[in-house]
Structures are given as C-alpha cells and as structure tokens.
Short mmCIF file of C-alpha atoms in Angstrom, two decimals:
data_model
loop_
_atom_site.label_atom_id
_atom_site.label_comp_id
_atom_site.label_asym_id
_atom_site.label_seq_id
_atom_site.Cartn_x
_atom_site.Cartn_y
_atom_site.Cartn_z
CA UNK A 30 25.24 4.15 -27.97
CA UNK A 31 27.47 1.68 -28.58
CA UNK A 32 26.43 -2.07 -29.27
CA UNK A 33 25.62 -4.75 -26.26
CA UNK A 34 27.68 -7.22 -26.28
CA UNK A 35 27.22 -10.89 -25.62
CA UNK A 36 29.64 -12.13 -22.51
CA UNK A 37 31.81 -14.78 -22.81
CA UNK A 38 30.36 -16.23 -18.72
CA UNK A 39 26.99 -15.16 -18.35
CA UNK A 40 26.14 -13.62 -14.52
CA UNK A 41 26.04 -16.47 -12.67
CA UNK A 42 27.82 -18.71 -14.74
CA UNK A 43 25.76 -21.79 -14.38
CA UNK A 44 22.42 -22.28 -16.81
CA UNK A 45 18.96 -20.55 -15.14
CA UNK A 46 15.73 -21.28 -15.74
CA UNK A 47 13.25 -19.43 -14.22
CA UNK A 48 12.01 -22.33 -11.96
CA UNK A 49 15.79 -21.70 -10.53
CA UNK A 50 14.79 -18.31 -9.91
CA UNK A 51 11.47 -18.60 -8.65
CA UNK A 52 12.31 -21.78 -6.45
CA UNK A 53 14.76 -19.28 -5.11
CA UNK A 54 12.48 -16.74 -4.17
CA UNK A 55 9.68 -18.83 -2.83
CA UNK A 56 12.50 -20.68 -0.22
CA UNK A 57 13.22 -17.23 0.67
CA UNK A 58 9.78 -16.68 2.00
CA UNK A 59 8.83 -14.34 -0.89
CA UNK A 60 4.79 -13.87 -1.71
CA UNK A 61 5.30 -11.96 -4.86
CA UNK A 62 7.79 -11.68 -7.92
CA UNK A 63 8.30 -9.16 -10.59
CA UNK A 64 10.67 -8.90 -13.46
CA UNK A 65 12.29 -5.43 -14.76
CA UNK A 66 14.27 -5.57 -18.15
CA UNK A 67 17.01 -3.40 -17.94
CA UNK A 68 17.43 -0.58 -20.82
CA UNK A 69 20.68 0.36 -21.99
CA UNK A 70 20.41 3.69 -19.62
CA UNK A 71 19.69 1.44 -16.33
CA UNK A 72 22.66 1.71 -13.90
CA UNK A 73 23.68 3.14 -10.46
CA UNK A 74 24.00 6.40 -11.82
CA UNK A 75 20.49 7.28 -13.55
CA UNK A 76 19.05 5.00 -11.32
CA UNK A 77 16.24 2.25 -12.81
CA UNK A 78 12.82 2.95 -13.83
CA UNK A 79 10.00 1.28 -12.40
CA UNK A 80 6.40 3.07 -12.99
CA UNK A 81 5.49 5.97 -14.24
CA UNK A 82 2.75 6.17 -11.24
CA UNK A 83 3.02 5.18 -7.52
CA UNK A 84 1.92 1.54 -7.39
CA UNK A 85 5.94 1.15 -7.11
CA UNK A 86 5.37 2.39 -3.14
CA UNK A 87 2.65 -0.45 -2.93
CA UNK A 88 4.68 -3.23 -4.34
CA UNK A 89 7.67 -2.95 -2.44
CA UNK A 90 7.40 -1.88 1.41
CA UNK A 91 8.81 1.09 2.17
CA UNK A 92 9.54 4.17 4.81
CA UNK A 93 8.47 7.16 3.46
CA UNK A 94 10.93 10.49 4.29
CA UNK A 95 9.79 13.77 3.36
CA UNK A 96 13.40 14.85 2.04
CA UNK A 97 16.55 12.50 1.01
CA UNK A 98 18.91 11.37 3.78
CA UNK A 99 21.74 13.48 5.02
CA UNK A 100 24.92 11.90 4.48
CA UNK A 101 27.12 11.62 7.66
CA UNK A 102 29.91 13.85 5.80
CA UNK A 103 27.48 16.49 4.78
CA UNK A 104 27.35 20.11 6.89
CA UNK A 105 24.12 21.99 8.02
CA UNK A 106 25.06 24.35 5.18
CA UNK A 107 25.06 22.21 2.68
CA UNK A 108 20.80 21.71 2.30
CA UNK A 109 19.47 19.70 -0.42
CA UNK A 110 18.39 21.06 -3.53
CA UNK A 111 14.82 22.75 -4.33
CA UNK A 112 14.07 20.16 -6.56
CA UNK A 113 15.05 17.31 -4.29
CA UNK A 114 12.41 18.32 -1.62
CA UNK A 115 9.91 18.18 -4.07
CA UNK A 116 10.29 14.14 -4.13
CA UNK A 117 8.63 11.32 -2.13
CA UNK A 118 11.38 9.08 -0.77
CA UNK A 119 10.52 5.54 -0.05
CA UNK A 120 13.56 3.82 2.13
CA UNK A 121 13.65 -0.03 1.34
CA UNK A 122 14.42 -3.11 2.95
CA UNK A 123 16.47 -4.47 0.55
CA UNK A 124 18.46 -7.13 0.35
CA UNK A 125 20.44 -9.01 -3.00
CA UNK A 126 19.41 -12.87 -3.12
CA UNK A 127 21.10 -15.41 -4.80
CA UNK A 128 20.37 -18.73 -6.24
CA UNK A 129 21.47 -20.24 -3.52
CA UNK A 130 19.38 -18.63 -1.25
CA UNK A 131 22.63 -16.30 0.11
CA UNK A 132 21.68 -12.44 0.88
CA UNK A 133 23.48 -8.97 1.00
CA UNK A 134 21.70 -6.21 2.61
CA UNK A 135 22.24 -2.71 0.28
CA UNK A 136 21.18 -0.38 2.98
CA UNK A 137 20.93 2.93 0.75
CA UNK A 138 18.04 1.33 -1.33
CA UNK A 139 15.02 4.00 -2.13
CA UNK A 140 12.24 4.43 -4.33
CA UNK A 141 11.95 7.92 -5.59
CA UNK A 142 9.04 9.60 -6.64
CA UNK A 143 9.88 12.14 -9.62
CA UNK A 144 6.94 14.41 -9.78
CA UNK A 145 7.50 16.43 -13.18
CA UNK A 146 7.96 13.30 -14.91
CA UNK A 147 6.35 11.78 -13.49
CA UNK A 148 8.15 8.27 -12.75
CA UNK A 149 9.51 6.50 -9.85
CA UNK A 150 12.46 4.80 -9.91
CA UNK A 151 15.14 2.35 -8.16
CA UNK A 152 18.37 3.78 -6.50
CA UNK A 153 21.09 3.21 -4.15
CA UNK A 154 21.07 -0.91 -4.66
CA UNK A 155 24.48 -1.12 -5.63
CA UNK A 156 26.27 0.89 -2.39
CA UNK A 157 28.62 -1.23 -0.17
CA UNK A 158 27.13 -4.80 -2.10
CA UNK A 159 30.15 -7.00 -2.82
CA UNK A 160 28.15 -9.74 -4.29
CA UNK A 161 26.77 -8.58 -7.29
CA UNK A 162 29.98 -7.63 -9.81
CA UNK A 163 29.34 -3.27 -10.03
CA UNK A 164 30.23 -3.23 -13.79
CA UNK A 165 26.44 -5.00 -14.21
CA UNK A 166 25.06 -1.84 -12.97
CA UNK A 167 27.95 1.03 -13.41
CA UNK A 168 27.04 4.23 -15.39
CA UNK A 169 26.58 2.90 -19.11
CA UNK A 170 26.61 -0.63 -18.18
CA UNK A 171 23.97 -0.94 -20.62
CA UNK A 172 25.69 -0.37 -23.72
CA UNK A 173 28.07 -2.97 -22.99
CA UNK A 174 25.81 -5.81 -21.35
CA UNK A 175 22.97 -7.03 -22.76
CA UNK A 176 20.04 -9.18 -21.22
CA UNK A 177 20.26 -7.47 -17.71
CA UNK A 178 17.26 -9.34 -15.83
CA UNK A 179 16.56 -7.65 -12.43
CA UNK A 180 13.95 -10.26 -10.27
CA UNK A 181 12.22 -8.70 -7.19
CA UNK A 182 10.42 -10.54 -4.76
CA UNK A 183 8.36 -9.55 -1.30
CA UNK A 184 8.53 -11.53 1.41
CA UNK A 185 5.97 -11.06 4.54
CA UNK A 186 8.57 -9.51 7.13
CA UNK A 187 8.64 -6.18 4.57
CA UNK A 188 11.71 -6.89 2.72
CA UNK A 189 12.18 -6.61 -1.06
CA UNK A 190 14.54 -9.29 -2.40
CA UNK A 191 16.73 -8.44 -5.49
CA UNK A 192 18.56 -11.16 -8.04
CA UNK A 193 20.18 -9.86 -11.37
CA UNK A 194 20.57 -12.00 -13.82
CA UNK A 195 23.08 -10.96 -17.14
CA UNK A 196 23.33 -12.71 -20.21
CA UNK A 197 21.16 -15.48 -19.71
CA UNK A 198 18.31 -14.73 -23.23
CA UNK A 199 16.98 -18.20 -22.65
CA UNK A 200 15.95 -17.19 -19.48
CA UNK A 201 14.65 -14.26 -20.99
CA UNK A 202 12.58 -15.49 -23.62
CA UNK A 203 11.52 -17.96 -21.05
CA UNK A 204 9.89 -14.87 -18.85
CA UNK A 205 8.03 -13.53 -22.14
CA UNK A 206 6.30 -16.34 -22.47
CA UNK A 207 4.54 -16.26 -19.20
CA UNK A 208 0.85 -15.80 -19.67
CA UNK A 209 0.38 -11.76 -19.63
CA UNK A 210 3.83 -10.68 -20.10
CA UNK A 211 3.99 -7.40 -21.70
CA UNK A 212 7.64 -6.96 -23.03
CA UNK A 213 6.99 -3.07 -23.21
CA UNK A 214 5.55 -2.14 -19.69
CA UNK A 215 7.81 -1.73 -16.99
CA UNK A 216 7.42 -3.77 -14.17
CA UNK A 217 6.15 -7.60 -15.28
CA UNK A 218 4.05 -9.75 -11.87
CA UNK A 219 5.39 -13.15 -12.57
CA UNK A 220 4.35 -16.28 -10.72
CA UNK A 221 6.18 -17.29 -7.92
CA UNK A 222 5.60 -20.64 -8.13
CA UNK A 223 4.51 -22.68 -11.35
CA UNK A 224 1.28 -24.71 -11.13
CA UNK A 225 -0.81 -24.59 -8.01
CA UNK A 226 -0.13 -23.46 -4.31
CA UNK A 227 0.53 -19.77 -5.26
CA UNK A 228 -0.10 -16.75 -2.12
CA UNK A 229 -3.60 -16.61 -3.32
CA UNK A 230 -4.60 -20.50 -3.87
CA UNK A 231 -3.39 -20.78 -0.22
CA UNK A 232 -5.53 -17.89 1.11
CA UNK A 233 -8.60 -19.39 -0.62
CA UNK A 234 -7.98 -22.47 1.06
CA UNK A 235 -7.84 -20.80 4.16
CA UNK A 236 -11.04 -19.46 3.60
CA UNK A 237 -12.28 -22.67 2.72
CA UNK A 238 -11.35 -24.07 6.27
CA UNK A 239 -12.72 -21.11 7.76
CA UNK A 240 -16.14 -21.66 6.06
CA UNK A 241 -16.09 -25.54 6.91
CA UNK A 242 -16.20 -24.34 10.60
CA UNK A 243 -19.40 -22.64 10.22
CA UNK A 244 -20.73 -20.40 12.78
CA UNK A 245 -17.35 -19.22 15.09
CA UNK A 246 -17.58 -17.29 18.52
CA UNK A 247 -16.34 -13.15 17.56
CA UNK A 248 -13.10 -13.10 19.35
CA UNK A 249 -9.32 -11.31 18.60
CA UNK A 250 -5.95 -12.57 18.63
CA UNK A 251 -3.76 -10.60 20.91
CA UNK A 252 -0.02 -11.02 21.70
CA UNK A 253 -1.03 -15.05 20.43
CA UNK A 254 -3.78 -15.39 23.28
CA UNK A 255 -7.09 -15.27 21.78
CA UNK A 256 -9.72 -13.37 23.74
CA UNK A 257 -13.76 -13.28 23.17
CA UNK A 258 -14.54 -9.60 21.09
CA UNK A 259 -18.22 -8.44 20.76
CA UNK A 260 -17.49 -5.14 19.56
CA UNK A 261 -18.77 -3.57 16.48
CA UNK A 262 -15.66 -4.26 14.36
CA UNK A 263 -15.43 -7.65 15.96
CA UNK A 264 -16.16 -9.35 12.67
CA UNK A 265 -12.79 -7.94 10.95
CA UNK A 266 -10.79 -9.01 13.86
CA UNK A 267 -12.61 -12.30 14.32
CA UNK A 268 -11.06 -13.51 10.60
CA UNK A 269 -7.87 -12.16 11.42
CA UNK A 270 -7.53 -14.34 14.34
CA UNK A 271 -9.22 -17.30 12.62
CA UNK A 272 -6.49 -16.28 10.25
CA UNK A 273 -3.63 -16.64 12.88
CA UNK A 274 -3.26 -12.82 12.88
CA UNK A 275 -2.30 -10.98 15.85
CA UNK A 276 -4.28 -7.69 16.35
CA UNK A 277 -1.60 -5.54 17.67
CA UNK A 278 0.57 -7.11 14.51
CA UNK A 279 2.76 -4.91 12.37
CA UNK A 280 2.05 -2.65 9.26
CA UNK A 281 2.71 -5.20 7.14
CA UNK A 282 -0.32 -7.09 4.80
CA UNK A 283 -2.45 -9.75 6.94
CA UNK A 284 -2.38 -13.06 5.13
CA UNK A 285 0.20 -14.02 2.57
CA UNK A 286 0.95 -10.42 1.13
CA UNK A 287 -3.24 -9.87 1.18
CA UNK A 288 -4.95 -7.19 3.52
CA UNK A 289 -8.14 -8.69 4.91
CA UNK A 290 -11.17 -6.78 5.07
CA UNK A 291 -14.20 -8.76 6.96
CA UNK A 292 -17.88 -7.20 6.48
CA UNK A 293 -21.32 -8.40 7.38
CA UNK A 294 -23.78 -9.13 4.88
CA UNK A 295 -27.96 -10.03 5.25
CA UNK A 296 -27.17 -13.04 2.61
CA UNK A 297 -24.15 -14.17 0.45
CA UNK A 298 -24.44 -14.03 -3.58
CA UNK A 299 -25.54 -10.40 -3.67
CA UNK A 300 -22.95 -7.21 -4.10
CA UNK A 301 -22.95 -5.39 -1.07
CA UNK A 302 -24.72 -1.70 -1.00
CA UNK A 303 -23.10 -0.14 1.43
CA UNK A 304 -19.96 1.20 2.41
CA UNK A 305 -16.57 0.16 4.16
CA UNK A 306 -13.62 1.90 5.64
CA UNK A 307 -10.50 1.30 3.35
CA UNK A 308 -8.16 3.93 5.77
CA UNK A 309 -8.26 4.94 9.09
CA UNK A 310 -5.93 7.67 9.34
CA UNK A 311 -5.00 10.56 11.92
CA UNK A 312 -4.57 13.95 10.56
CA UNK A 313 -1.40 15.27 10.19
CA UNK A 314 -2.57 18.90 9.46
CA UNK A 315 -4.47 22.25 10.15
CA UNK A 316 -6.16 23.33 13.76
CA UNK A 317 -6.89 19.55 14.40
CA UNK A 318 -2.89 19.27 15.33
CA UNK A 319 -2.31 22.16 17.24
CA UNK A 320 -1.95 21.60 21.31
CA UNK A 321 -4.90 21.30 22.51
CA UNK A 322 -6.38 21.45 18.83
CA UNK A 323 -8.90 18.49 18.82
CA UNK A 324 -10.90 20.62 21.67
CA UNK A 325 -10.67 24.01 19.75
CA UNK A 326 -11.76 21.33 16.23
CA UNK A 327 -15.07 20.26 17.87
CA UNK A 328 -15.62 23.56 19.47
CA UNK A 329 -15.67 25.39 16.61
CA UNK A 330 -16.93 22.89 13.42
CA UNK A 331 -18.60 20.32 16.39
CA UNK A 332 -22.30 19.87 17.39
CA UNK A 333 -24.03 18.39 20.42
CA UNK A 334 -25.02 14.96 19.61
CA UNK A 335 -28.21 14.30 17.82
CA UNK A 336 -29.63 11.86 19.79
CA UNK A 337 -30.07 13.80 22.80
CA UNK A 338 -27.05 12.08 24.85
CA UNK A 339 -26.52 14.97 27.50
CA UNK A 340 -23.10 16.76 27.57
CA UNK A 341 -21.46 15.10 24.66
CA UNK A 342 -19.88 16.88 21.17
CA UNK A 343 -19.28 15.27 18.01
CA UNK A 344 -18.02 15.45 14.94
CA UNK A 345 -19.24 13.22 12.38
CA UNK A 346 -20.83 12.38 8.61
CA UNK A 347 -20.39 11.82 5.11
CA UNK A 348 -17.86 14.90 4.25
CA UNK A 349 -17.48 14.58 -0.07
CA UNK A 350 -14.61 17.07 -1.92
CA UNK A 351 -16.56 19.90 -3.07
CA UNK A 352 -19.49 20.17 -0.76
CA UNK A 353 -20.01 21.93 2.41
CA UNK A 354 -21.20 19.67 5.52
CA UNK A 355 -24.50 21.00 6.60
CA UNK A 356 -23.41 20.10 10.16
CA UNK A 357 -20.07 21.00 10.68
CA UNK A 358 -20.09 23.86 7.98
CA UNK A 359 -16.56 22.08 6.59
CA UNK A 360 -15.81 21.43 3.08
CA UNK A 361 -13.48 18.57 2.10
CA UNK A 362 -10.76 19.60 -0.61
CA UNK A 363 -7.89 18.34 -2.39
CA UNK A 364 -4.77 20.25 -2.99
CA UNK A 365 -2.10 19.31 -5.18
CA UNK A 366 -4.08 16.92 -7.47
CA UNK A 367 -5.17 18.03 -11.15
CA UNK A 368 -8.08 15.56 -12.47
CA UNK A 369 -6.89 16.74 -16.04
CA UNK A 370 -3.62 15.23 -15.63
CA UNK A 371 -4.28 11.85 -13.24
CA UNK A 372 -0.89 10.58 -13.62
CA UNK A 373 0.80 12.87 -11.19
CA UNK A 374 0.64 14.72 -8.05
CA UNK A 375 2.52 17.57 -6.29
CA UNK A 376 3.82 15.77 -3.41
CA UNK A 377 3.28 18.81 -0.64
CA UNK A 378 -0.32 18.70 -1.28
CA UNK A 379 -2.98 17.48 0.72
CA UNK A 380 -6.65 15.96 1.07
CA UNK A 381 -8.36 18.85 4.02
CA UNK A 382 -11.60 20.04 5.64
CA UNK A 383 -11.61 24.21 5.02
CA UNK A 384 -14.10 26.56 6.84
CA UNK A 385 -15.80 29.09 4.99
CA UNK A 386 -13.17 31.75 6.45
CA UNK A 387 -10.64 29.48 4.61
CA UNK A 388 -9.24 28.25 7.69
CA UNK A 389 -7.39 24.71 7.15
CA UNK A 390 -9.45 23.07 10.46
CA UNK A 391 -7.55 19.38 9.84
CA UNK A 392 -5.86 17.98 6.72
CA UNK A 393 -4.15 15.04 5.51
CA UNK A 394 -0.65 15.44 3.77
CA UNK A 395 0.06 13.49 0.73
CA UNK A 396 2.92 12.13 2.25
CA UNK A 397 1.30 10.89 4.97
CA UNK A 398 -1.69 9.05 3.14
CA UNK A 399 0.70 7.34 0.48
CA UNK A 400 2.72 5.98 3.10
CA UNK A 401 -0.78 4.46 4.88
CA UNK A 402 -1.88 3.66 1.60
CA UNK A 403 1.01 2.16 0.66
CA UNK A 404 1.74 0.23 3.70
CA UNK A 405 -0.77 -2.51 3.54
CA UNK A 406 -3.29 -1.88 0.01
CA UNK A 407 -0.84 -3.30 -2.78
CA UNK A 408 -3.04 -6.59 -2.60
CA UNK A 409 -6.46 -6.85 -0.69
CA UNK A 410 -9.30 -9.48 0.19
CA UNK A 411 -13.01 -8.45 1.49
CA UNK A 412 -14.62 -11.49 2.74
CA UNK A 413 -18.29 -11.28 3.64
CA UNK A 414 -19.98 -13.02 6.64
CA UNK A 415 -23.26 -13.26 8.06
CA UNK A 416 -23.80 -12.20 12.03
CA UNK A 417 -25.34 -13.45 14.97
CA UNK A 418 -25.51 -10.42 17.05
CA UNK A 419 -27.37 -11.91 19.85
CA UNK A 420 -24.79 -14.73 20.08
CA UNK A 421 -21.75 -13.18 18.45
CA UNK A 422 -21.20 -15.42 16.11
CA UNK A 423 -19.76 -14.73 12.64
CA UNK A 424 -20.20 -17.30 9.46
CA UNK A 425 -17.43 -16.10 6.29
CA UNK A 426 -18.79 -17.64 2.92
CA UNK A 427 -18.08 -16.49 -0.64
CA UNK A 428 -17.37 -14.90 -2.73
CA UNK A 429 -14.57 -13.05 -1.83
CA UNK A 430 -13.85 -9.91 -3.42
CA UNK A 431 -9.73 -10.23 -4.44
CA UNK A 432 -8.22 -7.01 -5.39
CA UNK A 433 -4.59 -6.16 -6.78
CA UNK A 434 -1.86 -3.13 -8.61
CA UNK A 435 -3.26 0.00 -6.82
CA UNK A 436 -1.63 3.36 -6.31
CA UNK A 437 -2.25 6.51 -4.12
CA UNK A 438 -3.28 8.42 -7.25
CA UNK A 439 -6.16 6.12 -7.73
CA UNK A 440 -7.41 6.95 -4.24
CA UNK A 441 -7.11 10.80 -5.34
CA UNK A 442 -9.21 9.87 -8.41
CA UNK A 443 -12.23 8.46 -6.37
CA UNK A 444 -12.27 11.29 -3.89
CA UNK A 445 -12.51 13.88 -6.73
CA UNK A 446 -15.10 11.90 -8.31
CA UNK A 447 -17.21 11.41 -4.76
CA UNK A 448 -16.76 7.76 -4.90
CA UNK A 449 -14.94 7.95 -1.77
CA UNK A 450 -15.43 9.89 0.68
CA UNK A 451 -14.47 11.18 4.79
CA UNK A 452 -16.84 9.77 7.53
CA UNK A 453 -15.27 10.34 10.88
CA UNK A 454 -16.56 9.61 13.93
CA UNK A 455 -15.05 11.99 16.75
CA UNK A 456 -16.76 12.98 19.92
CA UNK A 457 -15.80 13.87 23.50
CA UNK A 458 -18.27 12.60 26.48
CA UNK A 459 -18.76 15.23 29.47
CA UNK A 460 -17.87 17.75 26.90
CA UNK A 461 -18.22 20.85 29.57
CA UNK A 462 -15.96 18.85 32.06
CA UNK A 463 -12.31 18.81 32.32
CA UNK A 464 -12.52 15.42 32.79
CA UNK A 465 -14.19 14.82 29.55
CA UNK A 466 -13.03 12.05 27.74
CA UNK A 467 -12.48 11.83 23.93
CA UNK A 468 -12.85 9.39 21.00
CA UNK A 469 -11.28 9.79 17.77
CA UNK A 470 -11.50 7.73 14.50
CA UNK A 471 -11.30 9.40 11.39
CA UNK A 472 -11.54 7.52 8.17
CA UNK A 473 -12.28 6.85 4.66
CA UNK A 474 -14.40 5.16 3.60
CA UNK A 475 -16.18 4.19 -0.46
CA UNK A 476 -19.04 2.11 -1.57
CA UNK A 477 -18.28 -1.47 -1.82
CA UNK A 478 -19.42 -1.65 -5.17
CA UNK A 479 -16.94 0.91 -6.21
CA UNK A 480 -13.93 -0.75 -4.48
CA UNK A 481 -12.58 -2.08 -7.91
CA UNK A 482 -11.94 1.67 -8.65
CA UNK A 483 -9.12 1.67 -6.32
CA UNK A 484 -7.29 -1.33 -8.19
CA UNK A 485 -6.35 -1.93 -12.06
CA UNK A 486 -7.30 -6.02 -11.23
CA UNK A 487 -10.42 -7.30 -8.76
CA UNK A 488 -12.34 -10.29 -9.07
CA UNK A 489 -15.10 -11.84 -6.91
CA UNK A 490 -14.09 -15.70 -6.35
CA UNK A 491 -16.18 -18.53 -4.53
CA UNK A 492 -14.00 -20.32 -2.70
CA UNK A 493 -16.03 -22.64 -1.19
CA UNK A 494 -16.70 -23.96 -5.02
CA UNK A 495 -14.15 -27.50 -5.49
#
C-alpha cells in the first residue's frame, strides 16, 4: 500500500467545520447523522463497510430484495451467483448532499448483508453521480487520499443523505472530539445539531404539551380528519394523532425518526409488568399461505373458543421457541440462527410454528421480519398513560421509556432466550358457515421490562421534569 497523500485543494475547497456539515444536514430535513472514516480499501469497487451486524438496515431505510437486481443488459441465462442469493439486499434512497444544500440522487445505492463474514456494507453510491469527483471513491482511492469523511444523515421521508468530505483533518479531529466518539468502531451517531433542540429534545417537548393537556378524548387521525376511537388499541393511536400522525401514514418512524408505542398503566413511576406487541406481522410461510390455507391453519392446530361463544374457532396464546402449545399442539422454532455464534444469521431461515408430524403450519422468513423490523425500530419511544375506560379518556405522563441502535439479530436473541415471544390472536366467527368471517392479527410481543434487550441504548426520561 502505497502512502496517502495530502491534496494540494481539499474536497470542497473551502474550510468545513462540522457545524457546516451538520447545519447542512439539519436544513435538509435530516433527524439523524453518522460519520464513517474511510480505510485505505473503501471505494466503489470493494464497496464500504458499515457493521459487522444488521443495525445498518435500521439506520438507513431501505427495500429489502431477496436477490440483487437484474441489470437491463443481462439474459435469463445469465442467473446470479450461489453466493449472491445467499445475501440480504437493502435498496436505498439515496441521495449526495452538499454544503449548499444541492442533491444528486445515486439510484443503484444498496446495503448488503454478507452472511459468512458477517458484515454489511455500502455499494453502488458512486453510479451515474456527477457531483462528487469518482477518483474520491475509485478502486484504491485510499492509498492515494487520505482523510476521506463520508457523513450520512436520515431525513423523515426515508431518504439517506450522503456528503464526502476529503482532506479536511481539522474537520476530522473536530468529529473525534465529540462526546462518545470511538475512532475504531465503524459507524460514529454524531449530533445533528450542537446544543439543544436535537430530534429527541423536541419529542420530549411534545410530550410535555401532551401532558399539560391532561385528560384527552381517545380518537385517531385519519387522512388529517380526526375521528373519536374507543377501541382497545385506541390509546396508541390516540398519541399518534395528538402527535399529528396520520393512522393510515407510511412505514416510515412516527415522530422525528422515533416509533411511538402508547400503553396503559394503573399509576406512573412504576416499570410496567406486562407485555406489549413490538411487531405485528403476517406470515409469509408454511400451510398458513396456501389458498385457502388460514381455514385448513385453524382447522387443523385451531380450537373452539374457550369462553363458550357458539360457532367460533381460534387460534391464540403465548407460543415460546422450544415448547409445544398445549392448545394448538404447535411448537415455535427458529431456523437459521445459532445462539453460539449471535453475530450472524443464514438469511433463508426463518422464525415457524411446526406440528409434531413436522409439518411447517405458518412461518416467518428472515427476510421478511428484518425488513418489518427494520422499517420503523432503529429508534423507539413507549409512553405510558393512564385510562378512563368509561369515558375514553387517555392521560400520557412520564417517564418515557427512549430506546436506540437495534438490529434483527437482537430480536433472534430474545426469542431463543423466551424473552419474546408469539401471541396471535386469529379466529373466524360462524366458523361452520360459508359466510364465516375471519380476524387475523398475529404478533410479537416481550415483557416491557425486557424491552431494553432489543436495543444496545434505552433510558427511562421524565419529561414532564423542567
């Protein structure tokens, strides 16, 4: 390797601090910002490293593919290699951002999950851009140019906004000196904004207005009409609307790069005892997806409902990996996912109920629950609130749990270990009647107090406190 040298006109030209760059990123709507040094063996060609696990796919939005993209001048006989369909493939919205404030779309940006590395890593950001110089980020750019500074930022409509930054070390030294800053990791969270008013000081202040109102009617924002809501969820949507956010919104996070969780609590101080949904998810797998196969699932591993409710199946309870449902007779396994190594996964396995014939009755793909994982979980808030049923009325106090840096495998972790767990609730009314009528919502839920397992950073906050 030869030696970096320093350039004559640093990339842009003009001195940077990183005020410059985060003022840049915060006019351009951005919620988060992180820093990735470049190594010498960074470029377009071996593509840049980000993490060595999947929080990469909760960072930065993404569309998950199951195989790489076909180029338009590739033939049917030309398939991808083995090895390439072994990979997750995370398409971004990506677009290069200057400082100032002028973007470039690269449309053949992708995260790539590498599973026998494991690692995922940047690629295609350079293809078709015209206004970032290639020989920054050309194969063994890094021996020649030192002080490569890549900046990405998220901004709420799912885009991922890329600066680089060459031969600026002030800047540099400047970024290392952020409180934190680990010069050795691979992806550093920077602040987007010095001082006060970050994403999360303006959340808690939301909160803070939402407590001041006291008791509020339960009600839901749709298409930006709000409408009363008594139903049993109505507390969740309740602060959503309260937070100005629509109920049939996007995938994207709720609030200012934050998922919002509401929950209803006897008194606030305490940690809540009992357990919340973190995913509700459709199967993607096994008998359950056949035609006609949620009739033939609750025939077979269904029951008639408990409470005596005439002509009605279900298909319901706590379903942990490794045990067999007393009720349904299922067991709930992983596939793909060795506790002994918890830094990588095979990325065709699954999360499934199994019969005791071995039949696979419904299943969840990897694939499928990193991209809902992925989709909204890189930052969440649970805010508590006490309920007037009789009235429906909701009051949201403190403390707030505030959770950040998750990954999928984490989820696979706490489902091995039984801290999280299936609990669907499926049945079909008029069951012996073709006009019976179905309900499905399967989901996952854990133990509040074992939410912080899912994230490498949680901390409860009263907000309400000046």
């Amino acid at each position: 390797m030869t030696t970096p040298r320093i350039l004559e006109e640093p990339f842009p030209s003009r001195p940077v601090t990183l005020e410059d760059v985060q003022n840049a990123f915060r006019k351009a709507g951005c919620h988060s910002l992180h820093l990735k040094e470049l190594a010498w063996n960074h470029d377009g060609k071996r593509q840049i490293y980000l993490t060595t696990d999947l929080s990469s796919f909760n960072l930065f939005p993404n569309r998950l593919e199951d195989s790489p993209p076909m180029p338009e001048w590739m033939t049917e006989t030309q398939k991808p290699k083995a090895q390439d369909a072994k990979r997750i493939y995370g398409h971004l919205h990506f677009n290069w951002l200057s400082l100032e404030g002028n973007e470039e779309n690269a449309s053949s940006a992708k995260l790539i999950y590498y599973p026998q590395y494991p690692e995922v890593r940047l690629s295609g950001i350079m293809k078709g851009v015209r206004s970032i110089p290639s020989e920054y980020l050309r194969e063994k750019a890094g021996e020649v140019y030192e002080n490569r500074l890549l900046f990405l930022g998220v901004r709420s409509d799912g885009a991922t906004l890329g600066m680089l930054i060459v031969g600026h070390e002030a800047l540099r030294h400047e970024a290392r000196q952020t409180e934190g800053y680990e010069h050795e990791a691979g992806l550093h969270p920077l602040p987007i904004a010095t001082g006060v008013n970050t994403p999360k000081d303006r959340l808690l202040a939301r909160l803070r207005e939402i407590n001041l109102m006291g008791w509020v009617k339960g009600r839901k924002l749709v298409q930006g009409n709000v409408i009363e809501y008594s139903a049993q969820n109505a507390v969740g949507y309740t602060l959503e609307a309260l937070l100005g956010i629509s109920a049939n919104g996007d995938n994207q996070p709720d609030f200012e790069g934050y998922e919002i969780k509401g929950y209803t609590v006897a008194r606030f101080g305490p940690i809540y005892k009992k357990a919340v949904t973190v995913l509700t998810v459709e199967p993607d797998m096994g008998v359950y997806r056949e035609e006609n196969g949620i009739l033939r699932f609750l025939r077979e591993w269904g029951y008639p409902d408990k409470r005596g409710r005439e002509d009605r199946q279900n298909f319901g309870g706590i379903h942990r990996v490794g045990h067999q449902h007393k009720d349904t007779r299922l067991t709930l396994r992983v596939t793909g996912f060795d506790p002994a190594k918890p830094d990588r996964l095979d990325p065709d396995g699954h999360v499934s109920y199994f019969s005791e014939d071995g039949t696979l009755a419904a299943g969840w793909s990897f694939r499928k629950l990193v991209r809902s994982w992925s989709v909204k979980h890189g930052r969440a808030a649970y805010v508590p609130a006490l309920a007037k049923k009789e009235s429906n009325e909701y009051f949201y106090g403190p403390p707030v749990l505030v959770c950040t840096e998750t990954d999928f495998l984490r989820v696979l972790s706490g489902l091995i270990n039984g801290l999280m767990f299936t609990d669907p609730a499926i049945k079909a009314e008029n069951w012996s009647l073709p006009t019976r009528k179905l309900h499905v919502r399967n989901q996952f839920r854990i133990k509040f107090s074992d939410i912080p397992h899912l994230y490498g950073e949680s901390e409860r906050i009263d907000y309400t406190a000046e």
